[in-house]
Coordinates of C-alpha atoms in Angstrom, one line a residue:
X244 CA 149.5 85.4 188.9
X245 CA 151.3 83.1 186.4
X246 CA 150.7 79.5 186.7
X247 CA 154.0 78.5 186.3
X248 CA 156.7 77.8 188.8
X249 CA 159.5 79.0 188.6
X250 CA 162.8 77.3 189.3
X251 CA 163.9 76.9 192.8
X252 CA 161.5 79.9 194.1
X253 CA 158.6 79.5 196.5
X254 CA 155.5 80.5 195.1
X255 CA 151.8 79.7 195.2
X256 CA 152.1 77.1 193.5
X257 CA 155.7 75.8 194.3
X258 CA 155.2 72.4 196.2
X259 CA 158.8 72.2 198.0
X260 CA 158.1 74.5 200.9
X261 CA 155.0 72.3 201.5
X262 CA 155.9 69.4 201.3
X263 CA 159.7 69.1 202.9
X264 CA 158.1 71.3 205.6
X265 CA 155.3 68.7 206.4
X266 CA 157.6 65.6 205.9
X267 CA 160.3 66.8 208.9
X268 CA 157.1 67.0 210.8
X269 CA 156.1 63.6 209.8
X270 CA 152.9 64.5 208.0
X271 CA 153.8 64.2 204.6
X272 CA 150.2 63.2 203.7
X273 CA 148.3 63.1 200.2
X274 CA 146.9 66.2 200.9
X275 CA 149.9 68.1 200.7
X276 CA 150.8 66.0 197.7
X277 CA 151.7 68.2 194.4
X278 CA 152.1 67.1 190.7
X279 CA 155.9 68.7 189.5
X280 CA 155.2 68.7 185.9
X281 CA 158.1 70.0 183.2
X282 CA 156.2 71.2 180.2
X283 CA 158.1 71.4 177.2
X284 CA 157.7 72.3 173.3
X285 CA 159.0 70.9 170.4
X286 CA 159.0 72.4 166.9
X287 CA 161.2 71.0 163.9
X288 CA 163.3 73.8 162.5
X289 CA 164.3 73.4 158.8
X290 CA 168.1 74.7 158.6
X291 CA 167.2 75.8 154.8
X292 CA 164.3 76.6 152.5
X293 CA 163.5 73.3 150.5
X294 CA 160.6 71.1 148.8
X295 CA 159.8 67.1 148.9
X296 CA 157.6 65.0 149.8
X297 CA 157.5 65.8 153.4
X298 CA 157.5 69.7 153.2
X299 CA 155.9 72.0 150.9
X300 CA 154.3 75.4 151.2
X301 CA 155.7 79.3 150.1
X302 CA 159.7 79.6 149.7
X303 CA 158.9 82.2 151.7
X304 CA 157.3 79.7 154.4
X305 CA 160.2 77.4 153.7
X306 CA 163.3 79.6 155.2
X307 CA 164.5 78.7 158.7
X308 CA 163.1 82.2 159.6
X309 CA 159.5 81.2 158.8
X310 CA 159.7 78.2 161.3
X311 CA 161.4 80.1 164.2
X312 CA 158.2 82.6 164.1
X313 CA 156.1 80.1 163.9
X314 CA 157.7 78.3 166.7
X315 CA 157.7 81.3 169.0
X316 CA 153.8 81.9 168.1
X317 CA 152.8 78.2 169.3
X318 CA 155.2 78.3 172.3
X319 CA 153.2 81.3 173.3
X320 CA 149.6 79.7 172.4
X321 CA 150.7 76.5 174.6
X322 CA 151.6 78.8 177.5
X323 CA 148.0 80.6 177.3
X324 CA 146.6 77.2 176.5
X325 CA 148.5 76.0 180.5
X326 CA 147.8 79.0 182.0
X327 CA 143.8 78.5 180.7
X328 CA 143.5 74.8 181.4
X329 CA 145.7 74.7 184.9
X330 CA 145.2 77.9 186.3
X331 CA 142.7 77.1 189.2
X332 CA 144.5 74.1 190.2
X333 CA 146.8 74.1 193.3
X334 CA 147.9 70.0 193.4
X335 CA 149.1 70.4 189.6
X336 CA 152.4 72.5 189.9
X337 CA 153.5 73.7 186.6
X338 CA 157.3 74.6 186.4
X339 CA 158.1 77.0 183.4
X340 CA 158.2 75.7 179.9
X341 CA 160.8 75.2 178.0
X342 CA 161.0 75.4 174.1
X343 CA 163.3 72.9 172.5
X344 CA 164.4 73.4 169.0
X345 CA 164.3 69.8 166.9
X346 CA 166.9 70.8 164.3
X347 CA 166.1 68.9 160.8
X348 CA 169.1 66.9 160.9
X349 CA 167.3 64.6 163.9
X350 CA 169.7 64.8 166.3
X351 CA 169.1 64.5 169.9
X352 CA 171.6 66.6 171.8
X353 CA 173.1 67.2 175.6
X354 CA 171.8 70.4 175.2
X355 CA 168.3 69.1 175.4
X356 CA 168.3 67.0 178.1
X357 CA 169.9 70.0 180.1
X358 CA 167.0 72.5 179.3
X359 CA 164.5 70.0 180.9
X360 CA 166.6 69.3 183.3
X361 CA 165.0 69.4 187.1
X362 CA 165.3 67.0 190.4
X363 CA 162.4 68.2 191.3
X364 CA 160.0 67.2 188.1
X365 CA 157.8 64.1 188.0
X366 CA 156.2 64.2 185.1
X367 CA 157.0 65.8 181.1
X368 CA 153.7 67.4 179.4
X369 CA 155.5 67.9 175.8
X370 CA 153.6 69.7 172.7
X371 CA 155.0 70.5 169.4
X372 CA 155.4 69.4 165.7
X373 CA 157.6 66.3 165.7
X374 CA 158.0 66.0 169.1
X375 CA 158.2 62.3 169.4
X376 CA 161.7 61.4 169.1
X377 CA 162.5 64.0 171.9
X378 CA 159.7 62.6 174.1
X379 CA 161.4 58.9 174.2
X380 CA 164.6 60.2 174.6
X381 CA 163.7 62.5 177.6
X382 CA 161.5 60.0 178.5
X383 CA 164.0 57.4 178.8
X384 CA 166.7 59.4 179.7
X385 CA 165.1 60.9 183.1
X386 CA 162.6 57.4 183.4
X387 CA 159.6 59.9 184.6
X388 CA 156.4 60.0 182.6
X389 CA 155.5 61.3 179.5
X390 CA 152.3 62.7 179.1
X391 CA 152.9 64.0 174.9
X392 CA 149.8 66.0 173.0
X393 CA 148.1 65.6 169.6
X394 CA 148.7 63.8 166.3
X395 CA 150.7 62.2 166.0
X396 CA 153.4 62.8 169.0
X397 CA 150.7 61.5 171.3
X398 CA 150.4 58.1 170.3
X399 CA 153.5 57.3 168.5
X400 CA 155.2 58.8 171.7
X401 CA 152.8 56.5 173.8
X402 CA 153.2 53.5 172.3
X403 CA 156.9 52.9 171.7
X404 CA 157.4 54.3 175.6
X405 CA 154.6 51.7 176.4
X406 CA 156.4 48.6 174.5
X407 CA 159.8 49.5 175.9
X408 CA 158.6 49.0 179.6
X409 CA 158.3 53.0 180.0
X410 CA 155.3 55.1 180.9
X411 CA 153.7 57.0 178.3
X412 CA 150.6 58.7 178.4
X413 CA 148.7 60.3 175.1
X414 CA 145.9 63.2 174.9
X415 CA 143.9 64.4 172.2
X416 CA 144.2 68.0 173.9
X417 CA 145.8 70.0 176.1
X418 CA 142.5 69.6 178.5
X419 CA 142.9 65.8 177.7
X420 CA 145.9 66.2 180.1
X421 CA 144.4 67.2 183.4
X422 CA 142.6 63.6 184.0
X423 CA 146.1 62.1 183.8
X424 CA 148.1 64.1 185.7
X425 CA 145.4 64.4 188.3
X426 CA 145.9 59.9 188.4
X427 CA 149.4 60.4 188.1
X428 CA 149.4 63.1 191.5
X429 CA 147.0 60.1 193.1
X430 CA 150.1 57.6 192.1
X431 CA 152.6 60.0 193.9
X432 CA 150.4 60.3 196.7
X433 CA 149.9 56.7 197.1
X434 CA 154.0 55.5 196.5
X435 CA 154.2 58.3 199.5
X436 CA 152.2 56.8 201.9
X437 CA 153.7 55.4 204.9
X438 CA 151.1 53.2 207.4
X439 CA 151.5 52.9 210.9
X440 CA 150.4 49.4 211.7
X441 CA 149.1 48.8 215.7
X442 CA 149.9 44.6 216.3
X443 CA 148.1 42.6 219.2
X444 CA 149.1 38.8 218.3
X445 CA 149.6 38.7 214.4
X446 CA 149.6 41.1 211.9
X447 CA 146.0 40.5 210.4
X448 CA 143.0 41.0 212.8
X449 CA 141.5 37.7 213.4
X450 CA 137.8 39.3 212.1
X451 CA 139.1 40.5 209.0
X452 CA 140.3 36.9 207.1
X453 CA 139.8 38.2 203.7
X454 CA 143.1 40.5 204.5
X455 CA 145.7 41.0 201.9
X456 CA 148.7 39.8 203.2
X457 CA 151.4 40.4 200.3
X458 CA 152.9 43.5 202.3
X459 CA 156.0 43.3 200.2
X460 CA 154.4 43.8 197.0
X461 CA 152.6 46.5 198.0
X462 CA 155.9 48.0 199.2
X463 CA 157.5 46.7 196.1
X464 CA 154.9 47.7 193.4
X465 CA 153.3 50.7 194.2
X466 CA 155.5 52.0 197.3
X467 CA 153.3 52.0 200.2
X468 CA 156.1 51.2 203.5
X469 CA 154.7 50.1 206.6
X470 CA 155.6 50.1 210.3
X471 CA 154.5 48.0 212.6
X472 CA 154.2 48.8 216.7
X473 CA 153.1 46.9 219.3
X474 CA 149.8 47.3 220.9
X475 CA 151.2 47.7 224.4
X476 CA 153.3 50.6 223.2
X477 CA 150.2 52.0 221.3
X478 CA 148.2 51.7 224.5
X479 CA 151.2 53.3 227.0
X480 CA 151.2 56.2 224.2
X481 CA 148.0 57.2 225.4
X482 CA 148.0 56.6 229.2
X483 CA 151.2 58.4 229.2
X484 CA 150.4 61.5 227.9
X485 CA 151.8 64.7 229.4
X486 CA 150.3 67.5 231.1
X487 CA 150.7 70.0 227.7
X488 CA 149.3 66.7 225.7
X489 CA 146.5 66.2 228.5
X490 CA 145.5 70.1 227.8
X491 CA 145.3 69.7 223.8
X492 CA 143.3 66.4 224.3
X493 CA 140.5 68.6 226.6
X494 CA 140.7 71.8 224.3
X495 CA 139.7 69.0 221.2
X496 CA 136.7 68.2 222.9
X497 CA 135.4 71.9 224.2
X498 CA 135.6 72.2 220.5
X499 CA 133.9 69.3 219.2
X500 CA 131.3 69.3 221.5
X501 CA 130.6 73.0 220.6
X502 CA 130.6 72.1 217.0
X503 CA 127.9 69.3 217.7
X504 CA 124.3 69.8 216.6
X505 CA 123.6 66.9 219.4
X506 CA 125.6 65.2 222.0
X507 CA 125.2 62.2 223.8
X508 CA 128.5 62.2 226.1
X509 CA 130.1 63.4 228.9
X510 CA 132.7 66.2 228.4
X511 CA 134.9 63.4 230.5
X512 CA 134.4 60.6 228.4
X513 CA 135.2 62.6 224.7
X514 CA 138.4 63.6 226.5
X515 CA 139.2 59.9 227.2
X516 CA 138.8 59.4 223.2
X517 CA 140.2 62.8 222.4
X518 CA 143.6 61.7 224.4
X519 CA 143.8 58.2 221.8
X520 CA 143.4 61.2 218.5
X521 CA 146.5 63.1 220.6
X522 CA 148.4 59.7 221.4
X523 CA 148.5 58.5 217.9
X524 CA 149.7 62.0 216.0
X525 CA 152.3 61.7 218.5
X526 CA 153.7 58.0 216.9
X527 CA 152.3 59.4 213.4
X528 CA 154.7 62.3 214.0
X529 CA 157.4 60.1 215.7
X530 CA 157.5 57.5 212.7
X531 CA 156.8 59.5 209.9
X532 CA 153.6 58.0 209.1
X533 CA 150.6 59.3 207.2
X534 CA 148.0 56.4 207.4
X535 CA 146.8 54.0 210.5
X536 CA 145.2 51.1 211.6
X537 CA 144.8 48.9 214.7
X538 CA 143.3 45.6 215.5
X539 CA 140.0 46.5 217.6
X540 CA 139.2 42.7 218.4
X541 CA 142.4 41.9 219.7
X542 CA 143.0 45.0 221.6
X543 CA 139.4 45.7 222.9
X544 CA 140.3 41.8 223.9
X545 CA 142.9 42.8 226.5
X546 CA 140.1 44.2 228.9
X547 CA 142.3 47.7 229.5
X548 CA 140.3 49.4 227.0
X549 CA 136.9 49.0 229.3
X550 CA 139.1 50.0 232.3
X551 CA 140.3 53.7 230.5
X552 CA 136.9 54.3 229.0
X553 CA 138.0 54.7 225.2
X554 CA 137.7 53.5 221.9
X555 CA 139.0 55.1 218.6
X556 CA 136.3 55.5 216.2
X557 CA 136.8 59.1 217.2
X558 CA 140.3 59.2 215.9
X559 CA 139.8 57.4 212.8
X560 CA 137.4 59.9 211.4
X561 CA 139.5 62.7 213.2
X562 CA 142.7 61.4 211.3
X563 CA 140.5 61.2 207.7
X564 CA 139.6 64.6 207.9
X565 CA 143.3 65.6 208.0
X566 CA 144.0 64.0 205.0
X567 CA 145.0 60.5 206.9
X568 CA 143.8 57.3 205.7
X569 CA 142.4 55.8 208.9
X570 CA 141.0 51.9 208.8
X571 CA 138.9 49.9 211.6
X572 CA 140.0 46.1 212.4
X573 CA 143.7 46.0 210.5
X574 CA 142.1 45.9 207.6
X575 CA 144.5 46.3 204.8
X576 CA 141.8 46.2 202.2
X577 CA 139.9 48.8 203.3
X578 CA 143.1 51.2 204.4
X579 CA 144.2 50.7 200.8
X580 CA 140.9 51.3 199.5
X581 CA 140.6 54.1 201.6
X582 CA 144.1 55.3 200.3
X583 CA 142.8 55.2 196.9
X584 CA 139.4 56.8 197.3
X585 CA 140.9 60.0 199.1
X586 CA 143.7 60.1 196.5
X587 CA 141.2 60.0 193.8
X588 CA 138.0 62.1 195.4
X589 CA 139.6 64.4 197.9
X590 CA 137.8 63.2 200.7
X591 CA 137.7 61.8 204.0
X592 CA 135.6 58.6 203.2
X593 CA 133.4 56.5 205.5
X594 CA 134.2 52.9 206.1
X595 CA 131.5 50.4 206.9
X596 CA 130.6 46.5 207.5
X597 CA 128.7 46.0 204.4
X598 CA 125.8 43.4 203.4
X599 CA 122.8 43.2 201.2
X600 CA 119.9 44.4 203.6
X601 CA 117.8 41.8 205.6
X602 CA 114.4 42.7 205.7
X603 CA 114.2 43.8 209.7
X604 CA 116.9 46.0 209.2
X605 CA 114.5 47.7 206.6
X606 CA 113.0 50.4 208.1
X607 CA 108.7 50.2 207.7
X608 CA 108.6 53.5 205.8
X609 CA 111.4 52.5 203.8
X610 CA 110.0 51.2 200.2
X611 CA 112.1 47.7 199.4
X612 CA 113.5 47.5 196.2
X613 CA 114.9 44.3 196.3
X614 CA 118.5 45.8 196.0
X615 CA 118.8 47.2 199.1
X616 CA 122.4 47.0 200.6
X617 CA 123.4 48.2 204.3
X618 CA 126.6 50.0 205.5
X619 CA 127.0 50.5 208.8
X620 CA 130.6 52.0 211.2
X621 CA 130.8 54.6 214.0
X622 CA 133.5 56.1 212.0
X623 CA 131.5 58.9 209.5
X624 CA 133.4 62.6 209.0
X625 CA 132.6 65.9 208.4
X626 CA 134.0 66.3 204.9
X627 CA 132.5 62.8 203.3
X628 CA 132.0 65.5 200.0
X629 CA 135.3 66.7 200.0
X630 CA 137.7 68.2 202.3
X631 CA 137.8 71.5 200.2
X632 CA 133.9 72.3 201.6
X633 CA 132.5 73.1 204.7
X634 CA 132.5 70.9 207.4
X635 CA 129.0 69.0 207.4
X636 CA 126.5 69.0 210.8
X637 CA 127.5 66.2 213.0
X638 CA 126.9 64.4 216.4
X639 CA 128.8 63.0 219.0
X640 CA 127.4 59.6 220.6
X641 CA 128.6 57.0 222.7
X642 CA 129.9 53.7 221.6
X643 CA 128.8 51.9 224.8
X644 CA 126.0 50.9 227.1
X645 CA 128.0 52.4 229.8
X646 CA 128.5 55.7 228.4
X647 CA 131.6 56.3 227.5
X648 CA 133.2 55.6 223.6
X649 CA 133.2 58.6 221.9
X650 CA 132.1 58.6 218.4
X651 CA 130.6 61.1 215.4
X652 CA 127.4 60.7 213.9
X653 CA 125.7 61.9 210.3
X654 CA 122.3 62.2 209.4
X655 CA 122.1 60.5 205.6
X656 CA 118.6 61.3 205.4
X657 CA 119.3 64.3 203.9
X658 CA 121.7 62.8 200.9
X659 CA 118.8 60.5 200.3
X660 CA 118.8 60.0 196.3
X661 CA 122.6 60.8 196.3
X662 CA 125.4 58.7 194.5
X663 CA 127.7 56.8 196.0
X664 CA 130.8 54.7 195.3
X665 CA 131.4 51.1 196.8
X666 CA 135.2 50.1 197.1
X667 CA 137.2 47.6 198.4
X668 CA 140.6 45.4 197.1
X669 CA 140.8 42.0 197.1
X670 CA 142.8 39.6 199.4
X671 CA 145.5 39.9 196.6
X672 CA 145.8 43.4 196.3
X673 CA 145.7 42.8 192.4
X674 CA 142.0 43.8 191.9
X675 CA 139.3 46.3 193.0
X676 CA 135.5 46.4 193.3
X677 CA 133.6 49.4 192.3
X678 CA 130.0 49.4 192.7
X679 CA 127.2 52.4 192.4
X680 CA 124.3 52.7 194.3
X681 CA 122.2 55.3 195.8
X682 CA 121.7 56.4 199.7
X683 CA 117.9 55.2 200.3
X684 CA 117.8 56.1 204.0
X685 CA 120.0 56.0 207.6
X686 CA 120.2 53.9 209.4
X687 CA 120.7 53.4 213.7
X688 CA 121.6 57.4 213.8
X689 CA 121.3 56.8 218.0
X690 CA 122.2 53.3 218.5
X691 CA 125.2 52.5 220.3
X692 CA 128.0 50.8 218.8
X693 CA 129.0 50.5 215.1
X694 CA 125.3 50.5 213.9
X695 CA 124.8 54.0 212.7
X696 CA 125.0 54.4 209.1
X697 CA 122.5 53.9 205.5
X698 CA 121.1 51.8 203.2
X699 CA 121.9 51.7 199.4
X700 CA 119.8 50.6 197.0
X701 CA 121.7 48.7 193.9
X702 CA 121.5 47.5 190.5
X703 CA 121.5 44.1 191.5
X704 CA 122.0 43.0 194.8
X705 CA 122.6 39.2 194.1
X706 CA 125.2 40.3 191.2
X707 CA 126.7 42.9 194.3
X708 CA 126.7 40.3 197.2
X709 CA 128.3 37.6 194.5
X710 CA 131.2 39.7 193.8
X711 CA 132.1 41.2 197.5
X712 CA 132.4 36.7 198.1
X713 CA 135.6 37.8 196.1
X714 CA 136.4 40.8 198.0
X715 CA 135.3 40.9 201.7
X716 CA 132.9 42.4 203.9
X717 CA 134.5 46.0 205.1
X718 CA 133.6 48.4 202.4
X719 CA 135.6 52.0 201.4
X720 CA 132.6 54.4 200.2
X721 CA 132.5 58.2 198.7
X722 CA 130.1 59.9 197.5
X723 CA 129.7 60.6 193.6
X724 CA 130.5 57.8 191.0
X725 CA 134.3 57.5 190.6
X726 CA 134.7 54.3 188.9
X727 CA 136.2 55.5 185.8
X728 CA 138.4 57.7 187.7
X729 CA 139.3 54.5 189.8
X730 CA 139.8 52.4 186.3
X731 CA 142.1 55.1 185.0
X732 CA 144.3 54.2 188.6
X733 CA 144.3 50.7 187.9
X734 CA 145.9 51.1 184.3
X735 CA 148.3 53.6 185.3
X736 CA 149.1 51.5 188.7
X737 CA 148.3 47.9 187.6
X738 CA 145.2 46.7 189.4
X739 CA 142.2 45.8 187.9
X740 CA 138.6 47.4 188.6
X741 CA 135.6 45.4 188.7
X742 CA 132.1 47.4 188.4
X743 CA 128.3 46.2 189.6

């Protein structure tokens, strides 16, 4: 099967049908998210055979004949080259290339702009000899990225794009490209996300004070929209529930709790947190929302949530696993970290309270480094690796000393030695802290409440605890290192990246 799309046909690898079919149902989420990208070829034709100091070679290589062959020959080779470098990928949607003809009197016609021409591209990947003055003029005529290949189209091409408040992007190589479009598909899914925002009493939670607050510029910068609903709706959402809502909520937890390697709950208390996972795709769907978060202080405050026997852990690591950024607390930092992460790995990441290790929370067996650092939420999913693996063993345990609270568990011990990737933005929103360590050990696998999760171990744990006083407390983590995947975000979307 050809990698390329063709023009207004569904294929495999034609986004619209995917996309405009999940955003009428709401879900328009990153995970459905696919790169449009218009590759085009350029190659300067000589209209007659002559010499100077810019051309020489054969008279025979010098007739307009010689250049139209040779033209057709590397339009071919960048085709195989696509089809060779983008052929597994199904988030990079290639739409078919066009070959433009750069005439050697250097004029940029209508006709040229109409051959690209497409509503529904995002991005230009342009290749060619003398290619450059076609790329800013596209560039600038369409204002979508340019992503432009090899000397010297790629930076020339780059960096007058760059000075004239454009983006450019440059590659060595055709397999130089892939990194950037995969950053610039994490931008598109970012600008598409849309966060459904639970409010008891003020809009940040009163245990998260390191909050970004600058909702506008978030809006305003890098297209992230908001909607805010009041808790007492929220909570009348899931209390109200009809009878066909009631069923879906009980057939969720026959299936989880078959799934489970261990469980620690009553088939009548899971349905209690299933009905909150049911309750909230409802206003998801409703709103047209593809990310959440809720104030658990404020809410759990009210007292209603110990009379209906619920909590939502469940349905935060429910909604990651779909492909929904899900955060504890209305914590903005974290949902946007969490944002990030998932558009960057592909995951459905764990969030956790996060602190360098005191030495009672060490377990005995547990060899201490020094640079141990503790993460710790009910909120772990199956698909921490990746949501294009199998879904990992899991347990379901309460929340509470009564019982009730459903929430999933994960046995770290056997990642022990693995990588992972520490994120979270600052209370601007302007900057973001990556830090690498590796899972030492779990921690609280059977304790109730938010205490099951693992220790780290860290370069430096005074350096680490010194720069999340800049950040805050809640931590984003995947697994794997991604901070230079996270610094080529920041450039493209304008945030910094700080790494311990």
């Amino acid at each position: 099967m050809s990698v390329f799309c063709l023009a207004r046909k569904a294929s495999l690898w034609d986004n619209a049908g995917v996309t405009k079919q999940a955003a009428s149902h709401g879900e328009e989420r990153m995970v459905f998210m696919k790169l449009n990208v218009k590759p085009v070829y350029v190659h300067l034709v000589h209209r007659s055979a002559y010499m100077g100091p810019c051309r020489g070679g054969t008279w025979e290589q010098l007739e307009r004949s010689y250049d139209e062959m040779m033209a057709a020959e590397n339009f071919a080779k960048m085709k195989e080259g696509l089809e060779k470098v983008y052929g597994g990928e199904k988030d990079i949607c290639l739409q078919e290339p066009v070959y433009l003809e750069f005439l050697d009197e250097f004029v940029v016609r209508e006709s040229h702009f109409e051959k690209v021409k497409d509503e529904d591209t995002d991005v230009f990947l342009l290749d060619g000899m003398m290619g450059q003055h076609l790329a800013v003029n596209i560039a600038k005529r369409y204002r979508k990225p340019m992503v432009t290949v090899g000397c010297c189209t790629s930076t020339d091409t780059t960096a007058c794009l760059r000075a004239a408040g454009f983006e450019g992007y440059g590659s060595i190589d055709l397999e130089g490209t892939k990194p950037i479009l995969k950053t610039l598909l994490a931008k598109k899914a970012i600008a598409n996300t849309r966060v459904l925002s639970i409010l008891k009493g003020d809009i940040c939670s009163k245990g998260v004070e390191s909050n970004i607050r600058d909702f506008d510029r978030l809006t305003n910068q890098w297209g992230i929209g908001f909607k805010f609903l009041n808790a007492e709706d929220f909570l009348q959402e899931i209390s109200g529930l009809d009878a066909q809502e009631l069923e879906r909520a009980g057939a969720l937890a026959d299936e989880l709790m078959a799934q489970a390697e261990d469980c620690s709950i009553s088939r009548e208390m899971l349905v209690n947190s299933t009905k909150v996972y049911v309750a909230t795709k409802k206003l998801l769907e409703r709103y047209e929302c593809n990310a959440f978060t809720l104030p658990c202080f404020e809410i759990c405050a009210t007292g209603r949530i110990n009379k209906e026997k619920y909590t939502w852990c469940l349905t935060h690591s429910l909604l990651k696993e779909e492909g929904i950024p899900s955060a504890c607390e209305s914590d903005y930092n974290a949902l946007l970290s969490m944002i990030v992460v998932m558009a960057v790995a592909g995951n459905a990441p764990h969030m956790a309270n996060t602190h360098p290790a005191l030495s009672y929370e060490i377990p005995q067996d547990v060899p201490n480094t020094g640079n141990l650092i503790k993460l710790y939420h009910a909120v772990p999913t199956r698909y921490m690796k990746g949501r294009d693996g199998q879904p990992a063993p899991f347990g379901l345990h309460c929340f509470t000393e009564d019982r009730w609270g459903a929430t999933m568990r994960y046995h770290y011990n056997q990642d022990i030695g693995q990588t992972v990737t520490m994120v979270r933005f600052n209370p601007q929103g302007t900057g973001l802290l990556a830090a690498r360590g590796t899972i030492t050990c779990e921690t609280g696998y059977n304790k109730i409440g938010c205490d099951t999760g693992l220790l780290v171990d860290v370069e430096n744990k005074r350096k680490f605890f010194k720069a999340q006083c800049n950040y805050g407390h809640h931590m984003t983590w995947a697994y794997g290192d991604i901070a230079e995947q996270l610094e080529d975000l920041g450039e493209t979307m304008g945030f910094s990246v700080e790494r311990v």
